């Protein structure tokens, strides 16, 4: 039986109960993370925990655990699953209280974690790329917080799901922001481009890995505002996230992107990402064996 974590305990999902007055349920008042786990080694766990701590700070939700406690709870959850490659989801809500928008001080946050089998894009999709549609980014102005209030993202993602596409790419005021559940990169004449991190996009952990890999391997890269026409005229478009890793978008709103197949820079980055992942996993295994 695969177990979930609720408020300090591991238990079967059907025995994990949360109050109907939980502010996560009533207001979507909480934050979350999703950490990919390869062969039981979490990828970039510290970076995810740093982002979680930041989301908690920005939303004034109390963090009940130290970094060491978070790590040990995540490892215990990973070890309680029967499968190797996992997507560990965790969320904290402000806790249960009488319904009132304003929140009482010193509420006990609700901490929930579960792990599901990790589903990275199948290799056929990596080879062929996927299609995307575009939409106006009509979400709030604090998309840098990884909030569980995801109705904006949900409705935007549904547009692409109904068009059988992998993502919805978002534009605000004629500028690229991100996609409904991933960050976006483009390539123009060999130069990799992506919007800078600000309050309009989620600071993606995968985005950081791609930036580090590009810099570390001398691939030209620039973070700057990108207009809608630059995106539509790009040679390549990629989406990045913990579950999609790096995936090429070869069609946007029915129009071919560049040559209509994954480009050379994408193939290079995808390979670098896979090599880097393997290195991290090997190092992670050694760390766990010696711990
Ligand atoms: N989504 N932007 C948005 C709006 C996201 O929801 C995500 C992640 C990202 C990429 O972040 P990262 O590289 O840290 O996964 C960017 C996760 C996977 C989700 O909601 O399931």
PDB file of C-alpha atoms and ligand atoms in Angstrom:
ATOM      1  CA  UNK A   1       0.000   0.000   0.000  1.00  0.00           C
ATOM      2  CA  UNK A   2       1.431   3.381  -0.992  1.00  0.00           C
ATOM      3  CA  UNK A   3       1.178   5.866   1.845  1.00  0.00           C
ATOM      4  CA  UNK A   4       0.554   9.612   2.018  1.00  0.00           C
ATOM      5  CA  UNK A   5       1.810  12.086   4.633  1.00  0.00           C
ATOM      6  CA  UNK A   6      -0.541  14.224   6.683  1.00  0.00           C
ATOM      7  CA  UNK A   7       0.552  16.435   9.592  1.00  0.00           C
ATOM      8  CA  UNK A   8       3.559  14.393  10.598  1.00  0.00           C
ATOM      9  CA  UNK A   9       2.185  10.890   9.933  1.00  0.00           C
ATOM     10  CA  UNK A  10       2.380   8.412   7.056  1.00  0.00           C
ATOM     11  CA  UNK A  11      -0.952   6.699   6.452  1.00  0.00           C
ATOM     12  CA  UNK A  12      -3.104   5.144   3.707  1.00  0.00           C
ATOM     13  CA  UNK A  13      -4.798   7.814   1.541  1.00  0.00           C
ATOM     14  CA  UNK A  14      -8.300   6.650   2.545  1.00  0.00           C
ATOM     15  CA  UNK A  15      -7.458   7.303   6.198  1.00  0.00           C
ATOM     16  CA  UNK A  16      -6.067  10.815   5.609  1.00  0.00           C
ATOM     17  CA  UNK A  17      -8.737  13.380   6.482  1.00  0.00           C
ATOM     18  CA  UNK A  18      -8.724  17.177   6.439  1.00  0.00           C
ATOM     19  CA  UNK A  19     -11.309  19.501   8.005  1.00  0.00           C
ATOM     20  CA  UNK A  20     -13.970  20.997   5.695  1.00  0.00           C
ATOM     21  CA  UNK A  21     -13.041  24.320   7.321  1.00  0.00           C
ATOM     22  CA  UNK A  22      -9.466  24.033   6.098  1.00  0.00           C
ATOM     23  CA  UNK A  23      -8.587  27.339   4.413  1.00  0.00           C
ATOM     24  CA  UNK A  24      -7.038  25.389   1.555  1.00  0.00           C
ATOM     25  CA  UNK A  25     -10.495  23.943   0.810  1.00  0.00           C
ATOM     26  CA  UNK A  26     -12.435  27.163   1.488  1.00  0.00           C
ATOM     27  CA  UNK A  27     -10.094  29.811  -0.012  1.00  0.00           C
ATOM     28  CA  UNK A  28      -7.342  27.960  -1.897  1.00  0.00           C
ATOM     29  CA  UNK A  29      -5.203  29.519   0.852  1.00  0.00           C
ATOM     30  CA  UNK A  30      -2.000  27.516   0.563  1.00  0.00           C
ATOM     31  CA  UNK A  31       1.169  26.820  -1.395  1.00  0.00           C
ATOM     32  CA  UNK A  32       2.683  23.720  -2.984  1.00  0.00           C
ATOM     33  CA  UNK A  33       5.673  22.069  -4.637  1.00  0.00           C
ATOM     34  CA  UNK A  34       6.195  19.163  -7.004  1.00  0.00           C
ATOM     35  CA  UNK A  35       9.574  17.440  -6.871  1.00  0.00           C
ATOM     36  CA  UNK A  36      10.606  14.862  -9.479  1.00  0.00           C
ATOM     37  CA  UNK A  37      12.275  11.760  -8.046  1.00  0.00           C
ATOM     38  CA  UNK A  38      14.414   9.476 -10.216  1.00  0.00           C
ATOM     39  CA  UNK A  39      15.314   6.010  -8.869  1.00  0.00           C
ATOM     40  CA  UNK A  40      14.265   7.268  -5.401  1.00  0.00           C
ATOM     41  CA  UNK A  41      16.613  10.269  -5.585  1.00  0.00           C
ATOM     42  CA  UNK A  42      14.807  13.636  -5.411  1.00  0.00           C
ATOM     43  CA  UNK A  43      16.039  16.051  -8.082  1.00  0.00           C
ATOM     44  CA  UNK A  44      17.002  19.520  -6.747  1.00  0.00           C
ATOM     45  CA  UNK A  45      15.191  19.006  -3.426  1.00  0.00           C
ATOM     46  CA  UNK A  46      16.988  21.909  -1.720  1.00  0.00           C
ATOM     47  CA  UNK A  47      16.010  24.283  -4.502  1.00  0.00           C
ATOM     48  CA  UNK A  48      12.362  23.169  -4.211  1.00  0.00           C
ATOM     49  CA  UNK A  49      12.507  23.650  -0.429  1.00  0.00           C
ATOM     50  CA  UNK A  50      14.000  27.125  -0.886  1.00  0.00           C
ATOM     51  CA  UNK A  51      11.142  28.038  -3.244  1.00  0.00           C
ATOM     52  CA  UNK A  52       8.605  26.581  -0.783  1.00  0.00           C
ATOM     53  CA  UNK A  53      10.085  28.649   2.067  1.00  0.00           C
ATOM     54  CA  UNK A  54       9.827  31.727  -0.137  1.00  0.00           C
ATOM     55  CA  UNK A  55       6.164  30.998  -1.040  1.00  0.00           C
ATOM     56  CA  UNK A  56       5.397  30.534   2.669  1.00  0.00           C
ATOM     57  CA  UNK A  57       7.133  33.805   3.560  1.00  0.00           C
ATOM     58  CA  UNK A  58       5.277  35.762   0.849  1.00  0.00           C
ATOM     59  CA  UNK A  59       1.912  34.365   1.988  1.00  0.00           C
ATOM     60  CA  UNK A  60       2.666  34.604   5.737  1.00  0.00           C
ATOM     61  CA  UNK A  61       1.940  30.908   6.271  1.00  0.00           C
ATOM     62  CA  UNK A  62       3.931  29.444   9.168  1.00  0.00           C
ATOM     63  CA  UNK A  63       6.554  26.878   8.211  1.00  0.00           C
ATOM     64  CA  UNK A  64       6.250  24.101  10.789  1.00  0.00           C
ATOM     65  CA  UNK A  65       9.436  22.221   9.840  1.00  0.00           C
ATOM     66  CA  UNK A  66      13.155  22.844   9.656  1.00  0.00           C
ATOM     67  CA  UNK A  67      15.000  22.055   6.424  1.00  0.00           C
ATOM     68  CA  UNK A  68      16.263  18.795   7.981  1.00  0.00           C
ATOM     69  CA  UNK A  69      12.711  17.778   8.983  1.00  0.00           C
ATOM     70  CA  UNK A  70      11.402  18.513   5.484  1.00  0.00           C
ATOM     71  CA  UNK A  71      14.150  16.373   3.975  1.00  0.00           C
ATOM     72  CA  UNK A  72      13.476  13.487   6.304  1.00  0.00           C
ATOM     73  CA  UNK A  73       9.684  13.581   5.711  1.00  0.00           C
ATOM     74  CA  UNK A  74      10.232  13.649   1.925  1.00  0.00           C
ATOM     75  CA  UNK A  75      12.641  10.685   2.082  1.00  0.00           C
ATOM     76  CA  UNK A  76      10.256   8.717   4.312  1.00  0.00           C
ATOM     77  CA  UNK A  77       7.424   9.290   1.821  1.00  0.00           C
ATOM     78  CA  UNK A  78       9.624   8.231  -1.117  1.00  0.00           C
ATOM     79  CA  UNK A  79      10.606   5.040   0.729  1.00  0.00           C
ATOM     80  CA  UNK A  80       6.942   4.262   1.463  1.00  0.00           C
ATOM     81  CA  UNK A  81       6.133   3.899  -2.264  1.00  0.00           C
ATOM     82  CA  UNK A  82       6.464   0.741  -4.328  1.00  0.00           C
ATOM     83  CA  UNK A  83       7.704   2.526  -7.487  1.00  0.00           C
ATOM     84  CA  UNK A  84      11.098   4.123  -8.233  1.00  0.00           C
ATOM     85  CA  UNK A  85      10.429   7.250 -10.321  1.00  0.00           C
ATOM     86  CA  UNK A  86       8.070   9.538  -8.460  1.00  0.00           C
ATOM     87  CA  UNK A  87       6.476  12.955  -8.478  1.00  0.00           C
ATOM     88  CA  UNK A  88       6.361  14.063  -4.848  1.00  0.00           C
ATOM     89  CA  UNK A  89       3.623  16.653  -4.386  1.00  0.00           C
ATOM     90  CA  UNK A  90       3.419  18.598  -1.155  1.00  0.00           C
ATOM     91  CA  UNK A  91       1.171  21.378  -0.048  1.00  0.00           C
ATOM     92  CA  UNK A  92       0.727  23.485   3.051  1.00  0.00           C
ATOM     93  CA  UNK A  93      -2.439  25.356   3.769  1.00  0.00           C
ATOM     94  CA  UNK A  94      -2.912  28.029   6.393  1.00  0.00           C
ATOM     95  CA  UNK A  95      -4.998  25.558   8.439  1.00  0.00           C
ATOM     96  CA  UNK A  96      -8.609  25.224   9.618  1.00  0.00           C
ATOM     97  CA  UNK A  97     -10.546  28.203  11.048  1.00  0.00           C
ATOM     98  CA  UNK A  98     -14.015  29.779  11.025  1.00  0.00           C
ATOM     99  CA  UNK A  99     -14.562  31.205   7.525  1.00  0.00           C
ATOM    100  CA  UNK A 100     -13.279  34.764   7.341  1.00  0.00           C
ATOM    101  CA  UNK A 101     -11.050  36.229   4.645  1.00  0.00           C
ATOM    102  CA  UNK A 102      -8.774  37.761   7.279  1.00  0.00           C
ATOM    103  CA  UNK A 103      -6.784  35.052   9.002  1.00  0.00           C
ATOM    104  CA  UNK A 104      -6.190  34.492  12.695  1.00  0.00           C
ATOM    105  CA  UNK A 105      -2.588  34.498  13.908  1.00  0.00           C
ATOM    106  CA  UNK A 106      -0.923  31.253  14.998  1.00  0.00           C
ATOM    107  CA  UNK A 107      -3.072  28.825  13.000  1.00  0.00           C
ATOM    108  CA  UNK A 108      -1.654  25.313  12.744  1.00  0.00           C
ATOM    109  CA  UNK A 109      -0.841  24.790   9.021  1.00  0.00           C
ATOM    110  CA  UNK A 110      -2.044  21.592   7.352  1.00  0.00           C
ATOM    111  CA  UNK A 111       0.804  19.702   5.676  1.00  0.00           C
ATOM    112  CA  UNK A 112      -0.056  17.098   3.062  1.00  0.00           C
ATOM    113  CA  UNK A 113       2.292  15.127   0.811  1.00  0.00           C
ATOM    114  CA  UNK A 114       1.665  12.370  -1.700  1.00  0.00           C
ATOM    115  CA  UNK A 115       3.768  10.659  -4.295  1.00  0.00           C
ATOM    116  CA  UNK A 116       2.597   9.450  -7.694  1.00  0.00           C
ATOM    117  CA  UNK A 117       4.465   7.579 -10.420  1.00  0.00           C
ATOM    118  CA  UNK A 118       6.430  10.165 -12.414  1.00  0.00           C
ATOM    119  CA  UNK A 119       5.189  10.535 -15.973  1.00  0.00           C
ATOM    120  CA  UNK A 120       7.791  12.236 -18.148  1.00  0.00           C
ATOM    121  CA  UNK A 121       6.877  12.769 -21.816  1.00  0.00           C
ATOM    122  CA  UNK A 122       7.120   9.479 -23.751  1.00  0.00           C
ATOM    123  CA  UNK A 123      10.186   9.241 -26.020  1.00  0.00           C
ATOM    124  CA  UNK A 124       8.002   9.439 -29.171  1.00  0.00           C
ATOM    125  CA  UNK A 125       6.783  12.855 -27.989  1.00  0.00           C
ATOM    126  CA  UNK A 126      10.334  13.998 -27.215  1.00  0.00           C
ATOM    127  CA  UNK A 127      11.339  12.953 -30.759  1.00  0.00           C
ATOM    128  CA  UNK A 128       8.359  14.540 -32.523  1.00  0.00           C
ATOM    129  CA  UNK A 129       7.587  17.481 -30.239  1.00  0.00           C
ATOM    130  CA  UNK A 130       4.120  18.667 -29.276  1.00  0.00           C
ATOM    131  CA  UNK A 131       1.692  21.365 -30.282  1.00  0.00           C
ATOM    132  CA  UNK A 132       0.562  24.335 -28.197  1.00  0.00           C
ATOM    133  CA  UNK A 133      -2.116  26.986 -28.303  1.00  0.00           C
ATOM    134  CA  UNK A 134      -1.815  30.537 -27.015  1.00  0.00           C
ATOM    135  CA  UNK A 135      -4.029  32.577 -24.700  1.00  0.00           C
ATOM    136  CA  UNK A 136      -4.125  35.858 -22.865  1.00  0.00           C
ATOM    137  CA  UNK A 137      -2.482  35.520 -19.458  1.00  0.00           C
ATOM    138  CA  UNK A 138      -5.404  36.539 -17.257  1.00  0.00           C
ATOM    139  CA  UNK A 139      -3.996  35.289 -13.947  1.00  0.00           C
ATOM    140  CA  UNK A 140      -3.185  37.464 -10.934  1.00  0.00           C
ATOM    141  CA  UNK A 141       0.013  39.522 -10.667  1.00  0.00           C
ATOM    142  CA  UNK A 142       1.860  37.272  -8.172  1.00  0.00           C
ATOM    143  CA  UNK A 143       2.552  34.249 -10.368  1.00  0.00           C
ATOM    144  CA  UNK A 144       5.957  33.967  -8.633  1.00  0.00           C
ATOM    145  CA  UNK A 145       4.171  32.429  -5.627  1.00  0.00           C
ATOM    146  CA  UNK A 146       3.489  28.703  -6.065  1.00  0.00           C
ATOM    147  CA  UNK A 147      -0.082  29.030  -4.835  1.00  0.00           C
ATOM    148  CA  UNK A 148      -2.622  26.186  -4.751  1.00  0.00           C
ATOM    149  CA  UNK A 149      -5.254  28.704  -6.050  1.00  0.00           C
ATOM    150  CA  UNK A 150      -4.838  27.378  -9.572  1.00  0.00           C
ATOM    151  CA  UNK A 151      -8.207  28.017 -11.197  1.00  0.00           C
ATOM    152  CA  UNK A 152      -6.623  30.496 -13.645  1.00  0.00           C
ATOM    153  CA  UNK A 153      -3.982  27.952 -14.671  1.00  0.00           C
ATOM    154  CA  UNK A 154      -6.566  25.150 -14.755  1.00  0.00           C
ATOM    155  CA  UNK A 155      -8.874  26.997 -17.161  1.00  0.00           C
ATOM    156  CA  UNK A 156      -5.935  28.007 -19.368  1.00  0.00           C
ATOM    157  CA  UNK A 157      -4.545  24.460 -19.453  1.00  0.00           C
ATOM    158  CA  UNK A 158      -7.996  23.153 -20.393  1.00  0.00           C
ATOM    159  CA  UNK A 159      -7.864  25.228 -23.623  1.00  0.00           C
ATOM    160  CA  UNK A 160      -4.855  23.228 -24.834  1.00  0.00           C
ATOM    161  CA  UNK A 161      -6.144  19.915 -23.472  1.00  0.00           C
ATOM    162  CA  UNK A 162      -9.317  20.361 -25.532  1.00  0.00           C
ATOM    163  CA  UNK A 163      -7.186  21.159 -28.596  1.00  0.00           C
ATOM    164  CA  UNK A 164      -5.128  17.976 -27.976  1.00  0.00           C
ATOM    165  CA  UNK A 165      -2.084  20.139 -27.352  1.00  0.00           C
ATOM    166  CA  UNK A 166       0.592  19.849 -24.662  1.00  0.00           C
ATOM    167  CA  UNK A 167       0.474  23.405 -23.353  1.00  0.00           C
ATOM    168  CA  UNK A 168      -1.140  26.853 -23.432  1.00  0.00           C
ATOM    169  CA  UNK A 169       1.473  29.558 -23.989  1.00  0.00           C
ATOM    170  CA  UNK A 170       0.573  32.829 -22.308  1.00  0.00           C
ATOM    171  CA  UNK A 171       0.975  36.459 -23.351  1.00  0.00           C
ATOM    172  CA  UNK A 172       0.337  39.476 -21.150  1.00  0.00           C
ATOM    173  CA  UNK A 173       0.328  42.945 -22.748  1.00  0.00           C
ATOM    174  CA  UNK A 174       1.825  41.455 -25.911  1.00  0.00           C
ATOM    175  CA  UNK A 175       4.745  39.870 -24.003  1.00  0.00           C
ATOM    176  CA  UNK A 176       5.505  36.207 -23.320  1.00  0.00           C
ATOM    177  CA  UNK A 177       5.107  35.223 -19.657  1.00  0.00           C
ATOM    178  CA  UNK A 178       5.112  31.414 -19.332  1.00  0.00           C
ATOM    179  CA  UNK A 179       2.725  28.516 -20.038  1.00  0.00           C
ATOM    180  CA  UNK A 180      -0.182  27.193 -17.946  1.00  0.00           C
ATOM    181  CA  UNK A 181       2.078  24.776 -16.005  1.00  0.00           C
ATOM    182  CA  UNK A 182       5.578  25.297 -17.387  1.00  0.00           C
ATOM    183  CA  UNK A 183       8.143  27.941 -18.333  1.00  0.00           C
ATOM    184  CA  UNK A 184       8.893  28.831 -21.962  1.00  0.00           C
ATOM    185  CA  UNK A 185      12.160  29.256 -23.888  1.00  0.00           C
ATOM    186  CA  UNK A 186      12.599  30.193 -27.545  1.00  0.00           C
ATOM    187  CA  UNK A 187      15.578  29.920 -29.878  1.00  0.00           C
ATOM    188  CA  UNK A 188      16.329  32.459 -32.622  1.00  0.00           C
ATOM    189  CA  UNK A 189      19.411  32.051 -34.820  1.00  0.00           C
ATOM    190  CA  UNK A 190      21.077  29.869 -32.222  1.00  0.00           C
ATOM    191  CA  UNK A 191      20.383  32.238 -29.312  1.00  0.00           C
ATOM    192  CA  UNK A 192      18.340  30.798 -26.415  1.00  0.00           C
ATOM    193  CA  UNK A 193      15.902  33.356 -24.983  1.00  0.00           C
ATOM    194  CA  UNK A 194      13.473  33.382 -22.056  1.00  0.00           C
ATOM    195  CA  UNK A 195      11.677  36.057 -20.030  1.00  0.00           C
ATOM    196  CA  UNK A 196      13.518  37.152 -16.876  1.00  0.00           C
ATOM    197  CA  UNK A 197      12.189  36.024 -13.493  1.00  0.00           C
ATOM    198  CA  UNK A 198       9.739  38.511 -12.038  1.00  0.00           C
ATOM    199  CA  UNK A 199       6.303  38.497 -10.399  1.00  0.00           C
ATOM    200  CA  UNK A 200       4.601  37.446 -13.659  1.00  0.00           C
ATOM    201  CA  UNK A 201       6.144  33.967 -13.864  1.00  0.00           C
ATOM    202  CA  UNK A 202       6.910  31.070 -11.586  1.00  0.00           C
ATOM    203  CA  UNK A 203      10.668  30.823 -10.968  1.00  0.00           C
ATOM    204  CA  UNK A 204      10.966  27.292 -12.373  1.00  0.00           C
ATOM    205  CA  UNK A 205      13.519  24.881 -10.958  1.00  0.00           C
ATOM    206  CA  UNK A 206      13.813  23.324 -14.438  1.00  0.00           C
ATOM    207  CA  UNK A 207      14.227  26.838 -15.928  1.00  0.00           C
ATOM    208  CA  UNK A 208      17.253  27.296 -13.625  1.00  0.00           C
ATOM    209  CA  UNK A 209      18.705  23.930 -14.670  1.00  0.00           C
ATOM    210  CA  UNK A 210      18.338  24.839 -18.367  1.00  0.00           C
ATOM    211  CA  UNK A 211      19.992  28.231 -17.761  1.00  0.00           C
ATOM    212  CA  UNK A 212      22.863  26.601 -15.843  1.00  0.00           C
ATOM    213  CA  UNK A 213      23.366  23.949 -18.538  1.00  0.00           C
ATOM    214  CA  UNK A 214      23.371  26.559 -21.328  1.00  0.00           C
ATOM    215  CA  UNK A 215      25.897  28.728 -19.451  1.00  0.00           C
ATOM    216  CA  UNK A 216      28.033  25.748 -18.445  1.00  0.00           C
ATOM    217  CA  UNK A 217      28.268  24.492 -22.025  1.00  0.00           C
ATOM    218  CA  UNK A 218      28.769  27.838 -23.742  1.00  0.00           C
ATOM    219  CA  UNK A 219      25.359  27.972 -25.469  1.00  0.00           C
ATOM    220  CA  UNK A 220      24.380  31.612 -26.117  1.00  0.00           C
ATOM    221  CA  UNK A 221      21.571  32.663 -23.793  1.00  0.00           C
ATOM    222  CA  UNK A 222      19.745  35.865 -22.924  1.00  0.00           C
ATOM    223  CA  UNK A 223      16.966  36.559 -20.435  1.00  0.00           C
ATOM    224  CA  UNK A 224      14.813  39.446 -21.644  1.00  0.00           C
ATOM    225  CA  UNK A 225      11.250  40.477 -22.454  1.00  0.00           C
ATOM    226  CA  UNK A 226       9.967  38.675 -25.563  1.00  0.00           C
ATOM    227  CA  UNK A 227       7.204  40.021 -27.753  1.00  0.00           C
ATOM    228  CA  UNK A 228       4.431  37.837 -29.096  1.00  0.00           C
ATOM    229  CA  UNK A 229       5.760  38.290 -32.648  1.00  0.00           C
ATOM    230  CA  UNK A 230       9.252  37.138 -31.585  1.00  0.00           C
ATOM    231  CA  UNK A 231       7.714  33.973 -30.145  1.00  0.00           C
ATOM    232  CA  UNK A 232       5.656  33.324 -33.275  1.00  0.00           C
ATOM    233  CA  UNK A 233       8.739  33.916 -35.454  1.00  0.00           C
ATOM    234  CA  UNK A 234      11.061  31.740 -33.338  1.00  0.00           C
ATOM    235  CA  UNK A 235      13.101  28.879 -34.830  1.00  0.00           C
ATOM    236  CA  UNK A 236      12.338  26.750 -31.750  1.00  0.00           C
ATOM    237  CA  UNK A 237      10.022  26.893 -28.748  1.00  0.00           C
ATOM    238  CA  UNK A 238      10.525  24.740 -25.629  1.00  0.00           C
ATOM    239  CA  UNK A 239       8.459  24.292 -22.493  1.00  0.00           C
ATOM    240  CA  UNK A 240      10.164  23.249 -19.253  1.00  0.00           C
ATOM    241  CA  UNK A 241       8.843  21.821 -15.981  1.00  0.00           C
ATOM    242  CA  UNK A 242       9.615  19.161 -13.399  1.00  0.00           C
ATOM    243  CA  UNK A 243       7.349  16.680 -15.155  1.00  0.00           C
ATOM    244  CA  UNK A 244       7.877  17.718 -18.799  1.00  0.00           C
ATOM    245  CA  UNK A 245      11.625  18.305 -18.342  1.00  0.00           C
ATOM    246  CA  UNK A 246      12.452  20.029 -21.674  1.00  0.00           C
ATOM    247  CA  UNK A 247       9.924  19.491 -24.451  1.00  0.00           C
ATOM    248  CA  UNK A 248       9.865  21.018 -27.947  1.00  0.00           C
ATOM    249  CA  UNK A 249       6.740  22.794 -29.188  1.00  0.00           C
ATOM    250  CA  UNK A 250       6.622  22.346 -32.959  1.00  0.00           C
ATOM    251  CA  UNK A 251       3.256  23.943 -33.684  1.00  0.00           C
ATOM    252  CA  UNK A 252       1.673  27.041 -32.136  1.00  0.00           C
ATOM    253  CA  UNK A 253      -1.989  27.835 -32.896  1.00  0.00           C
ATOM    254  CA  UNK A 254      -1.826  25.550 -35.946  1.00  0.00           C
ATOM    255  CA  UNK A 255       1.311  27.219 -37.408  1.00  0.00           C
ATOM    256  CA  UNK A 256       4.613  25.322 -37.666  1.00  0.00           C
ATOM    257  CA  UNK A 257       7.353  26.577 -35.334  1.00  0.00           C
ATOM    258  CA  UNK A 258      10.556  26.895 -37.402  1.00  0.00           C
ATOM    259  CA  UNK A 259      10.890  23.736 -39.481  1.00  0.00           C
ATOM    260  CA  UNK A 260       7.984  22.080 -37.645  1.00  0.00           C
ATOM    261  CA  UNK A 261      10.164  19.565 -35.798  1.00  0.00           C
ATOM    262  CA  UNK A 262      12.373  19.662 -32.699  1.00  0.00           C
ATOM    263  CA  UNK A 263      15.429  21.776 -33.520  1.00  0.00           C
ATOM    264  CA  UNK A 264      19.158  21.194 -33.098  1.00  0.00           C
ATOM    265  CA  UNK A 265      19.462  23.399 -30.001  1.00  0.00           C
ATOM    266  CA  UNK A 266      16.568  21.530 -28.365  1.00  0.00           C
ATOM    267  CA  UNK A 267      18.214  18.170 -29.069  1.00  0.00           C
ATOM    268  CA  UNK A 268      21.462  19.413 -27.520  1.00  0.00           C
ATOM    269  CA  UNK A 269      19.703  20.756 -24.420  1.00  0.00           C
ATOM    270  CA  UNK A 270      17.590  17.627 -24.013  1.00  0.00           C
ATOM    271  CA  UNK A 271      20.746  15.494 -24.074  1.00  0.00           C
ATOM    272  CA  UNK A 272      22.535  17.794 -21.602  1.00  0.00           C
ATOM    273  CA  UNK A 273      19.515  17.585 -19.301  1.00  0.00           C
ATOM    274  CA  UNK A 274      19.429  13.762 -19.410  1.00  0.00           C
ATOM    275  CA  UNK A 275      23.193  13.546 -18.755  1.00  0.00           C
ATOM    276  CA  UNK A 276      22.941  16.000 -15.877  1.00  0.00           C
ATOM    277  CA  UNK A 277      20.020  14.060 -14.351  1.00  0.00           C
ATOM    278  CA  UNK A 278      22.010  10.820 -14.450  1.00  0.00           C
ATOM    279  CA  UNK A 279      24.972  12.515 -12.755  1.00  0.00           C
ATOM    280  CA  UNK A 280      22.748  13.932 -10.000  1.00  0.00           C
ATOM    281  CA  UNK A 281      21.111  10.535  -9.470  1.00  0.00           C
ATOM    282  CA  UNK A 282      24.456   8.773  -9.122  1.00  0.00           C
ATOM    283  CA  UNK A 283      25.662  11.391  -6.636  1.00  0.00           C
ATOM    284  CA  UNK A 284      22.320  11.200  -4.781  1.00  0.00           C
ATOM    285  CA  UNK A 285      22.551   7.433  -4.473  1.00  0.00           C
ATOM    286  CA  UNK A 286      26.033   7.694  -3.009  1.00  0.00           C
ATOM    287  CA  UNK A 287      24.768  10.333  -0.558  1.00  0.00           C
ATOM    288  CA  UNK A 288      21.919   8.068   0.585  1.00  0.00           C
ATOM    289  CA  UNK A 289      24.126   4.981   0.923  1.00  0.00           C
ATOM    290  CA  UNK A 290      26.650   6.852   3.036  1.00  0.00           C
ATOM    291  CA  UNK A 291      24.000   8.668   5.122  1.00  0.00           C
TER     292      UNK A 291
HETATM  293  N1  LIG B   1       4.169  23.053 -12.588  1.00  0.00           N
HETATM  294  N2  LIG B   1       5.158  27.697 -14.406  1.00  0.00           N
HETATM  295  C1  LIG B   1       4.030  27.198 -13.864  1.00  0.00           C
HETATM  296  C2  LIG B   1       2.789  28.029 -13.911  1.00  0.00           C
HETATM  297  C3  LIG B   1       4.052  25.914 -13.278  1.00  0.00           C
HETATM  298  O1  LIG B   1       2.933  25.417 -12.721  1.00  0.00           O
HETATM  299  C4  LIG B   1       5.247  25.152 -13.284  1.00  0.00           C
HETATM  300  C5  LIG B   1       5.331  23.793 -12.660  1.00  0.00           C
HETATM  301  C6  LIG B   1       6.394  25.716 -13.877  1.00  0.00           C
HETATM  302  C7  LIG B   1       7.716  24.990 -13.918  1.00  0.00           C
HETATM  303  O2  LIG B   1       8.310  24.897 -12.647  1.00  0.00           O
HETATM  304  P1  LIG B   1       9.295  23.699 -12.263  1.00  0.00           P
HETATM  305  O3  LIG B   1      10.345  23.683 -13.317  1.00  0.00           O
HETATM  306  O4  LIG B   1       9.822  24.100 -10.941  1.00  0.00           O
HETATM  307  O5  LIG B   1       8.491  22.423 -12.252  1.00  0.00           O
HETATM  308  C8  LIG B   1       6.316  27.001 -14.417  1.00  0.00           C
HETATM  309  C9  LIG B   1       4.158  21.865 -11.788  1.00  0.00           C
HETATM  310  C10 LIG B   1       4.996  20.765 -12.338  1.00  0.00           C
HETATM  311  C11 LIG B   1       2.724  21.478 -11.471  1.00  0.00           C
HETATM  312  O6  LIG B   1       1.962  22.373 -11.167  1.00  0.00           O
HETATM  313  O7  LIG B   1       2.394  20.295 -11.471  1.00  0.00           O
END
